[in-house]
Coordinates of C-alpha atoms in Angstrom, one line a residue:
X1 CA 143.2 -126.3 -30.8
X2 CA 141.1 -123.4 -29.5
X3 CA 140.6 -123.2 -25.8
X4 CA 137.0 -122.5 -24.8
X5 CA 136.7 -120.1 -21.8
X6 CA 133.6 -119.9 -19.7
X7 CA 132.4 -116.7 -18.2
X8 CA 130.3 -117.3 -15.0
X9 CA 128.5 -114.1 -15.7
X10 CA 127.4 -115.1 -19.3
X11 CA 126.8 -118.7 -18.3
X12 CA 124.5 -117.6 -15.4
X13 CA 122.4 -115.5 -17.7
X14 CA 122.1 -118.2 -20.3
X15 CA 121.4 -120.9 -17.6
X16 CA 118.7 -118.7 -16.2
X17 CA 117.1 -118.4 -19.6
X18 CA 117.3 -122.2 -20.0
X19 CA 115.7 -122.6 -16.6
X20 CA 112.9 -120.1 -17.5
X21 CA 112.2 -121.9 -20.8
X22 CA 112.3 -125.3 -19.2
X23 CA 110.2 -124.3 -16.2
X24 CA 106.8 -124.4 -18.0
X25 CA 107.1 -127.9 -19.6
X26 CA 108.7 -129.5 -16.5
X27 CA 106.2 -127.9 -14.2
X28 CA 103.3 -129.0 -16.5
X29 CA 104.6 -132.6 -16.7
X30 CA 105.1 -132.9 -13.0
X31 CA 101.7 -131.2 -12.4
X32 CA 100.0 -134.1 -14.3
X33 CA 101.7 -136.5 -11.8
X34 CA 101.6 -134.7 -8.5
X35 CA 99.3 -132.1 -6.8
X36 CA 100.3 -128.5 -6.2
X37 CA 102.8 -127.4 -4.7
X38 CA 105.1 -130.4 -5.3
X39 CA 105.6 -129.8 -9.0
X40 CA 106.6 -126.2 -8.5
X41 CA 108.9 -126.9 -5.6
X42 CA 110.5 -129.9 -7.4
X43 CA 111.1 -127.7 -10.6
X44 CA 112.8 -125.0 -8.5
X45 CA 114.9 -127.7 -6.8
X46 CA 116.0 -129.0 -10.1
X47 CA 117.1 -125.6 -11.3
X48 CA 119.1 -125.2 -8.1
X49 CA 120.7 -128.6 -8.5
X50 CA 121.9 -127.8 -12.0
X51 CA 123.1 -124.3 -11.0
X52 CA 124.9 -125.8 -8.0
X53 CA 126.7 -128.2 -10.4
X54 CA 127.9 -125.2 -12.4
X55 CA 129.1 -123.4 -9.2
X56 CA 131.0 -126.5 -8.1
X57 CA 132.6 -126.9 -11.5
X58 CA 133.7 -123.2 -11.6
X59 CA 135.1 -123.5 -8.1
X60 CA 136.8 -126.8 -8.9
X61 CA 135.2 -128.5 -5.8
X62 CA 133.9 -132.0 -5.5
X63 CA 130.3 -132.7 -6.5
X64 CA 129.7 -134.7 -3.4
X65 CA 129.8 -131.6 -1.3
X66 CA 126.4 -130.7 -2.7
X67 CA 124.7 -133.8 -1.4
X68 CA 123.8 -132.6 2.1
X69 CA 122.4 -129.1 1.3
X70 CA 120.5 -130.4 -1.7
X71 CA 119.1 -133.4 0.1
X72 CA 118.1 -131.1 3.0
X73 CA 116.2 -128.9 0.5
X74 CA 114.7 -131.9 -1.2
X75 CA 113.2 -133.1 2.2
X76 CA 111.8 -129.6 2.6
X77 CA 109.8 -130.0 -0.6
X78 CA 107.5 -132.3 1.4
X79 CA 107.9 -130.8 4.9
X80 CA 107.6 -127.0 4.5
X81 CA 104.0 -125.9 4.9
X82 CA 104.1 -122.7 2.8
X83 CA 105.5 -121.7 -0.6
X84 CA 107.3 -118.5 0.5
X85 CA 109.1 -120.3 3.3
X86 CA 110.3 -122.9 0.8
X87 CA 111.6 -120.2 -1.5
X88 CA 113.4 -118.5 1.4
X89 CA 115.0 -121.9 2.3
X90 CA 116.0 -122.3 -1.4
X91 CA 117.7 -118.9 -1.3
X92 CA 119.5 -119.9 2.0
X93 CA 120.7 -123.2 0.4
X94 CA 121.9 -121.3 -2.7
X95 CA 123.8 -118.9 -0.5
X96 CA 125.3 -121.8 1.5
X97 CA 126.4 -123.5 -1.6
X98 CA 127.9 -120.5 -3.3
X99 CA 129.5 -118.7 -0.4
X100 CA 130.0 -121.6 2.0
X101 CA 131.1 -124.4 -0.2
X102 CA 132.3 -123.0 -3.5
X103 CA 133.6 -119.5 -3.1
X104 CA 134.5 -119.2 0.5
X105 CA 135.6 -116.0 2.0
X106 CA 135.5 -113.9 5.2
X107 CA 132.0 -114.1 6.8
X108 CA 131.8 -110.3 7.2
X109 CA 132.1 -110.0 3.4
X110 CA 130.1 -113.0 2.2
X111 CA 127.0 -112.7 4.5
X112 CA 126.2 -109.1 3.4
X113 CA 126.9 -110.0 -0.2
X114 CA 124.5 -113.0 -0.1
X115 CA 121.9 -111.0 1.8
X116 CA 122.0 -108.2 -0.8
X117 CA 122.3 -110.3 -4.0
X118 CA 120.4 -113.5 -3.1
X119 CA 117.6 -112.2 -1.0
X120 CA 117.4 -108.9 -2.8
X121 CA 116.9 -110.7 -6.1
X122 CA 114.4 -113.0 -4.4
X123 CA 112.5 -110.0 -3.0
X124 CA 112.6 -108.4 -6.5
X125 CA 111.2 -111.6 -8.1
X126 CA 108.4 -111.8 -5.6
X127 CA 107.5 -108.2 -6.1
X128 CA 106.1 -109.2 -9.5
X129 CA 103.6 -111.5 -7.8
X130 CA 104.0 -114.4 -10.1
X131 CA 100.9 -116.6 -10.2
X132 CA 101.1 -118.4 -13.5
X133 CA 103.7 -120.6 -15.1
X134 CA 104.5 -117.9 -17.7
X135 CA 105.0 -115.3 -15.0
X136 CA 107.1 -117.7 -13.0
X137 CA 109.3 -118.4 -16.0
X138 CA 110.0 -114.6 -16.4
X139 CA 110.7 -114.3 -12.7
X140 CA 113.1 -117.2 -12.8
X141 CA 115.1 -115.5 -15.6
X142 CA 115.0 -112.2 -13.7
X143 CA 116.3 -114.0 -10.6
X144 CA 119.3 -115.5 -12.5
X145 CA 120.0 -112.1 -14.1
X146 CA 120.3 -110.7 -10.6
X147 CA 122.4 -113.7 -9.5
X148 CA 124.9 -113.0 -12.3
X149 CA 125.7 -109.7 -10.5
X150 CA 127.6 -111.8 -7.9
X151 CA 130.2 -112.6 -10.5
X152 CA 130.5 -108.9 -11.5
X153 CA 131.4 -107.9 -8.0
X154 CA 133.0 -111.0 -6.5
X155 CA 134.2 -113.1 -9.5
X156 CA 137.4 -111.1 -9.9
X157 CA 138.5 -112.1 -6.4
X158 CA 138.8 -115.7 -7.3
X159 CA 140.7 -117.5 -10.0
X160 CA 137.7 -119.6 -11.0
X161 CA 139.9 -122.3 -12.6
X162 CA 142.2 -122.9 -9.6
X163 CA 140.0 -121.7 -6.8
X164 CA 142.8 -119.5 -5.5
X165 CA 142.2 -116.1 -4.1
X166 CA 143.5 -113.8 -6.8
X167 CA 146.1 -111.2 -5.9
X168 CA 144.9 -107.6 -5.5
X169 CA 148.0 -106.5 -7.4
X170 CA 147.9 -107.6 -11.0
X171 CA 151.7 -107.3 -11.3
X172 CA 152.2 -109.6 -8.3
X173 CA 149.8 -112.1 -9.9
X174 CA 151.7 -111.9 -13.2
X175 CA 155.0 -112.4 -11.5
X176 CA 153.7 -115.6 -9.7
X177 CA 152.5 -116.9 -13.1
X178 CA 155.9 -116.2 -14.7
X179 CA 157.6 -118.0 -11.8
X180 CA 155.4 -121.0 -12.2
X181 CA 156.2 -121.1 -15.9
X182 CA 159.9 -120.9 -15.3
X183 CA 159.8 -123.6 -12.7
X184 CA 158.0 -126.0 -15.1
X185 CA 160.8 -125.6 -17.7

């Protein structure tokens, strides 16, 4: 039986494309039920929920750990007065989930990484001044393209299956794997 391997980089890009394609119909359907900005905010929240599920799966963490940050952001859908503030809060929750819950590391390393990658991609997305659903769909895909950069720079530090910090020495890592195999015999 062939084992299917998942690449967080590739999956993030494909997921971003799926969110971009799904943004227009979901936003349109919700727009027929609710007034602006609720459909837009709820659609963005849904994208974050599904992406968070992917992150939790890759990090082999419990899904329940997502409840508090996502519920907090859901409440913000109704409470936050401006769209840009809601988007900044969404970026903060994404950073919290990714670097605080899923792929934890030293704060002096994760905070600058999240500031550059998450808020940098958010700033880049906003620089296109999206004001229609089609533009927002393109910006969402661009955002996830930028988010996939996280796994280019930091994905190698974590064994995504076992959530164990990978050894910086590949020979040491191979030796530990060989020891595990010998012990299991």
